[in-house]
């Protein structure tokens, strides 16, 4: 399958892996500035000194389920259609020497650089047609 360089509405792409339409439930961005707080003795909260000079961290979480793909999920790779093949491909991304990869989604269509912090798979007993996943990412250069 030829994939567009910009994902369609609702499509999510992580590196060269395209999640099948409907497989991603959420892409959550958690933007956290590092604020230094210094309470002033003998004063109330409105007198607290606040400093924002340590930068900002953006953690992202993708949740959903892998299902049997109707077309190849990757670009320029071996065929990746079964749930087991998709799981193996995703597990190989954080390899101990990972470089930042590009995440594209509806509201990040130009792409942002991320590294994988954690991948969690949850096999539901008795359901061989889907594999629930959570992927935790952090935005930045790497």
PDB file of C-alpha atoms in Angstrom:
ATOM      1  CA  UNK A   1       0.000   0.000   0.000  1.00  0.00           C
ATOM      2  CA  UNK A   2       1.294   3.469  -0.821  1.00  0.00           C
ATOM      3  CA  UNK A   3       1.062   5.714   2.202  1.00  0.00           C
ATOM      4  CA  UNK A   4       0.664   9.476   2.042  1.00  0.00           C
ATOM      5  CA  UNK A   5       3.409  11.583   3.603  1.00  0.00           C
ATOM      6  CA  UNK A   6       0.755  13.341   5.690  1.00  0.00           C
ATOM      7  CA  UNK A   7      -1.627  11.083   7.587  1.00  0.00           C
ATOM      8  CA  UNK A   8      -5.323  11.289   6.834  1.00  0.00           C
ATOM      9  CA  UNK A   9      -7.646  12.517   9.565  1.00  0.00           C
ATOM     10  CA  UNK A  10      -7.594   9.976  12.351  1.00  0.00           C
ATOM     11  CA  UNK A  11      -4.506   8.138  11.040  1.00  0.00           C
ATOM     12  CA  UNK A  12      -1.409   7.830  13.212  1.00  0.00           C
ATOM     13  CA  UNK A  13       2.110   7.102  11.946  1.00  0.00           C
ATOM     14  CA  UNK A  14       5.109   6.206  14.155  1.00  0.00           C
ATOM     15  CA  UNK A  15       8.339   6.133  12.155  1.00  0.00           C
ATOM     16  CA  UNK A  16       7.562   3.884   9.157  1.00  0.00           C
ATOM     17  CA  UNK A  17       4.645   2.144  10.945  1.00  0.00           C
ATOM     18  CA  UNK A  18       1.111   3.183  10.010  1.00  0.00           C
ATOM     19  CA  UNK A  19      -1.595   2.252  12.491  1.00  0.00           C
ATOM     20  CA  UNK A  20      -4.664   0.944  10.716  1.00  0.00           C
ATOM     21  CA  UNK A  21      -7.595   3.375  10.637  1.00  0.00           C
ATOM     22  CA  UNK A  22      -9.511   2.916  13.891  1.00  0.00           C
ATOM     23  CA  UNK A  23      -6.709   1.109  15.749  1.00  0.00           C
ATOM     24  CA  UNK A  24      -5.639   4.212  17.717  1.00  0.00           C
ATOM     25  CA  UNK A  25      -8.140   5.396  20.294  1.00  0.00           C
ATOM     26  CA  UNK A  26      -6.176   8.389  21.615  1.00  0.00           C
ATOM     27  CA  UNK A  27      -3.016  10.408  21.133  1.00  0.00           C
ATOM     28  CA  UNK A  28      -2.565  12.288  24.406  1.00  0.00           C
ATOM     29  CA  UNK A  29      -0.012  15.100  24.847  1.00  0.00           C
ATOM     30  CA  UNK A  30       1.051  16.014  28.384  1.00  0.00           C
ATOM     31  CA  UNK A  31       3.095  19.232  28.352  1.00  0.00           C
ATOM     32  CA  UNK A  32       4.880  19.840  31.659  1.00  0.00           C
ATOM     33  CA  UNK A  33       6.952  22.950  32.350  1.00  0.00           C
ATOM     34  CA  UNK A  34       9.425  22.732  35.220  1.00  0.00           C
ATOM     35  CA  UNK A  35       8.378  25.554  37.538  1.00  0.00           C
ATOM     36  CA  UNK A  36      10.532  26.482  40.539  1.00  0.00           C
ATOM     37  CA  UNK A  37       8.424  27.677  43.467  1.00  0.00           C
ATOM     38  CA  UNK A  38       9.768  29.721  46.381  1.00  0.00           C
ATOM     39  CA  UNK A  39       7.331  30.525  49.173  1.00  0.00           C
ATOM     40  CA  UNK A  40       8.137  33.725  51.007  1.00  0.00           C
ATOM     41  CA  UNK A  41       8.178  33.506  54.824  1.00  0.00           C
ATOM     42  CA  UNK A  42       5.273  35.289  56.485  1.00  0.00           C
ATOM     43  CA  UNK A  43       3.329  35.700  53.228  1.00  0.00           C
ATOM     44  CA  UNK A  44       0.408  34.110  51.444  1.00  0.00           C
ATOM     45  CA  UNK A  45       0.329  32.207  48.157  1.00  0.00           C
ATOM     46  CA  UNK A  46       0.058  35.335  46.017  1.00  0.00           C
ATOM     47  CA  UNK A  47       3.554  36.339  47.181  1.00  0.00           C
ATOM     48  CA  UNK A  48       5.183  33.034  46.131  1.00  0.00           C
ATOM     49  CA  UNK A  49       8.006  33.572  43.663  1.00  0.00           C
ATOM     50  CA  UNK A  50       7.716  31.469  40.500  1.00  0.00           C
ATOM     51  CA  UNK A  51      10.523  30.816  38.024  1.00  0.00           C
ATOM     52  CA  UNK A  52      10.265  29.024  34.681  1.00  0.00           C
ATOM     53  CA  UNK A  53      13.808  28.551  33.395  1.00  0.00           C
ATOM     54  CA  UNK A  54      14.385  24.800  33.356  1.00  0.00           C
ATOM     55  CA  UNK A  55      12.487  23.957  30.186  1.00  0.00           C
ATOM     56  CA  UNK A  56       9.446  21.925  29.235  1.00  0.00           C
ATOM     57  CA  UNK A  57       8.886  18.187  28.756  1.00  0.00           C
ATOM     58  CA  UNK A  58       6.200  16.803  26.462  1.00  0.00           C
ATOM     59  CA  UNK A  59       5.144  13.204  27.083  1.00  0.00           C
ATOM     60  CA  UNK A  60       2.782  11.560  24.616  1.00  0.00           C
ATOM     61  CA  UNK A  61       0.652   8.460  25.023  1.00  0.00           C
ATOM     62  CA  UNK A  62      -0.895   6.497  22.170  1.00  0.00           C
ATOM     63  CA  UNK A  63      -3.599   4.008  23.146  1.00  0.00           C
ATOM     64  CA  UNK A  64      -5.545   1.576  21.020  1.00  0.00           C
ATOM     65  CA  UNK A  65      -5.590  -1.950  19.715  1.00  0.00           C
ATOM     66  CA  UNK A  66      -3.734  -3.788  16.992  1.00  0.00           C
ATOM     67  CA  UNK A  67      -5.977  -5.720  14.625  1.00  0.00           C
ATOM     68  CA  UNK A  68      -5.279  -7.854  11.584  1.00  0.00           C
ATOM     69  CA  UNK A  69      -4.325  -5.356   8.891  1.00  0.00           C
ATOM     70  CA  UNK A  70      -6.062  -5.191   5.543  1.00  0.00           C
ATOM     71  CA  UNK A  71      -2.867  -3.779   4.014  1.00  0.00           C
ATOM     72  CA  UNK A  72       0.819  -3.600   4.906  1.00  0.00           C
ATOM     73  CA  UNK A  73       1.389  -1.427   7.994  1.00  0.00           C
ATOM     74  CA  UNK A  74       4.919  -0.349   7.082  1.00  0.00           C
ATOM     75  CA  UNK A  75       6.667   1.526   4.335  1.00  0.00           C
ATOM     76  CA  UNK A  76       9.655  -0.110   2.681  1.00  0.00           C
ATOM     77  CA  UNK A  77       9.796  -2.977   5.155  1.00  0.00           C
ATOM     78  CA  UNK A  78       8.899  -6.654   5.050  1.00  0.00           C
ATOM     79  CA  UNK A  79       5.177  -7.380   5.067  1.00  0.00           C
ATOM     80  CA  UNK A  80       3.650  -6.463   8.422  1.00  0.00           C
ATOM     81  CA  UNK A  81      -0.027  -7.397   8.549  1.00  0.00           C
ATOM     82  CA  UNK A  82      -0.711  -9.908  11.320  1.00  0.00           C
ATOM     83  CA  UNK A  83      -1.063  -8.787  14.922  1.00  0.00           C
ATOM     84  CA  UNK A  84       2.069 -10.749  15.821  1.00  0.00           C
ATOM     85  CA  UNK A  85       4.086  -9.056  13.021  1.00  0.00           C
ATOM     86  CA  UNK A  86       2.847  -5.610  14.091  1.00  0.00           C
ATOM     87  CA  UNK A  87       3.749  -6.312  17.731  1.00  0.00           C
ATOM     88  CA  UNK A  88       7.239  -7.517  16.743  1.00  0.00           C
ATOM     89  CA  UNK A  89       7.826  -4.416  14.582  1.00  0.00           C
ATOM     90  CA  UNK A  90       6.820  -2.039  17.383  1.00  0.00           C
ATOM     91  CA  UNK A  91       8.861  -3.960  19.988  1.00  0.00           C
ATOM     92  CA  UNK A  92      11.967  -3.579  17.798  1.00  0.00           C
ATOM     93  CA  UNK A  93      11.800   0.251  17.733  1.00  0.00           C
ATOM     94  CA  UNK A  94      13.196   0.764  21.282  1.00  0.00           C
ATOM     95  CA  UNK A  95      16.367  -1.239  20.750  1.00  0.00           C
ATOM     96  CA  UNK A  96      18.733   0.169  23.373  1.00  0.00           C
ATOM     97  CA  UNK A  97      20.326   2.467  20.790  1.00  0.00           C
ATOM     98  CA  UNK A  98      17.206   4.221  19.568  1.00  0.00           C
ATOM     99  CA  UNK A  99      17.245   7.462  17.670  1.00  0.00           C
ATOM    100  CA  UNK A 100      14.352   9.863  17.641  1.00  0.00           C
ATOM    101  CA  UNK A 101      11.595   8.826  15.228  1.00  0.00           C
ATOM    102  CA  UNK A 102       8.798  10.900  13.729  1.00  0.00           C
ATOM    103  CA  UNK A 103       5.241  10.786  15.056  1.00  0.00           C
ATOM    104  CA  UNK A 104       2.503  12.100  12.782  1.00  0.00           C
ATOM    105  CA  UNK A 105      -1.169  12.375  13.663  1.00  0.00           C
ATOM    106  CA  UNK A 106      -4.176  14.554  12.895  1.00  0.00           C
ATOM    107  CA  UNK A 107      -2.924  17.513  14.943  1.00  0.00           C
ATOM    108  CA  UNK A 108       0.804  16.840  14.416  1.00  0.00           C
ATOM    109  CA  UNK A 109       0.622  16.409  10.644  1.00  0.00           C
ATOM    110  CA  UNK A 110       4.103  17.805   9.975  1.00  0.00           C
ATOM    111  CA  UNK A 111       5.553  15.384  12.518  1.00  0.00           C
ATOM    112  CA  UNK A 112       7.370  15.659  15.823  1.00  0.00           C
ATOM    113  CA  UNK A 113      10.521  13.838  16.936  1.00  0.00           C
ATOM    114  CA  UNK A 114       9.977  11.355  19.758  1.00  0.00           C
ATOM    115  CA  UNK A 115      11.650   8.472  21.551  1.00  0.00           C
ATOM    116  CA  UNK A 116       9.792   5.501  22.973  1.00  0.00           C
ATOM    117  CA  UNK A 117       9.764   5.357  26.787  1.00  0.00           C
ATOM    118  CA  UNK A 118       7.529   2.309  27.191  1.00  0.00           C
ATOM    119  CA  UNK A 119       5.306  -0.038  25.209  1.00  0.00           C
ATOM    120  CA  UNK A 120       2.627  -2.026  27.019  1.00  0.00           C
ATOM    121  CA  UNK A 121       0.661  -4.847  25.354  1.00  0.00           C
ATOM    122  CA  UNK A 122      -2.443  -6.340  26.982  1.00  0.00           C
ATOM    123  CA  UNK A 123      -3.724  -9.638  25.584  1.00  0.00           C
ATOM    124  CA  UNK A 124      -7.406 -10.086  26.366  1.00  0.00           C
ATOM    125  CA  UNK A 125      -8.199 -13.692  27.180  1.00  0.00           C
ATOM    126  CA  UNK A 126     -10.228 -15.344  24.442  1.00  0.00           C
ATOM    127  CA  UNK A 127      -9.878 -12.512  21.886  1.00  0.00           C
ATOM    128  CA  UNK A 128      -7.355 -13.403  19.160  1.00  0.00           C
ATOM    129  CA  UNK A 129      -8.541 -10.550  16.912  1.00  0.00           C
ATOM    130  CA  UNK A 130      -7.071  -7.603  18.804  1.00  0.00           C
ATOM    131  CA  UNK A 131      -4.122  -6.711  21.012  1.00  0.00           C
ATOM    132  CA  UNK A 132      -4.586  -3.696  23.282  1.00  0.00           C
ATOM    133  CA  UNK A 133      -1.553  -1.390  23.500  1.00  0.00           C
ATOM    134  CA  UNK A 134      -0.259   1.737  25.197  1.00  0.00           C
ATOM    135  CA  UNK A 135       2.855   3.456  23.846  1.00  0.00           C
ATOM    136  CA  UNK A 136       4.536   6.152  25.956  1.00  0.00           C
ATOM    137  CA  UNK A 137       6.746   8.626  24.086  1.00  0.00           C
ATOM    138  CA  UNK A 138       8.749  11.720  24.930  1.00  0.00           C
ATOM    139  CA  UNK A 139       9.232  14.570  22.455  1.00  0.00           C
ATOM    140  CA  UNK A 140      12.719  15.862  21.745  1.00  0.00           C
ATOM    141  CA  UNK A 141      15.892  15.517  19.712  1.00  0.00           C
ATOM    142  CA  UNK A 142      17.916  12.353  19.835  1.00  0.00           C
TER     143      UNK A 142
END
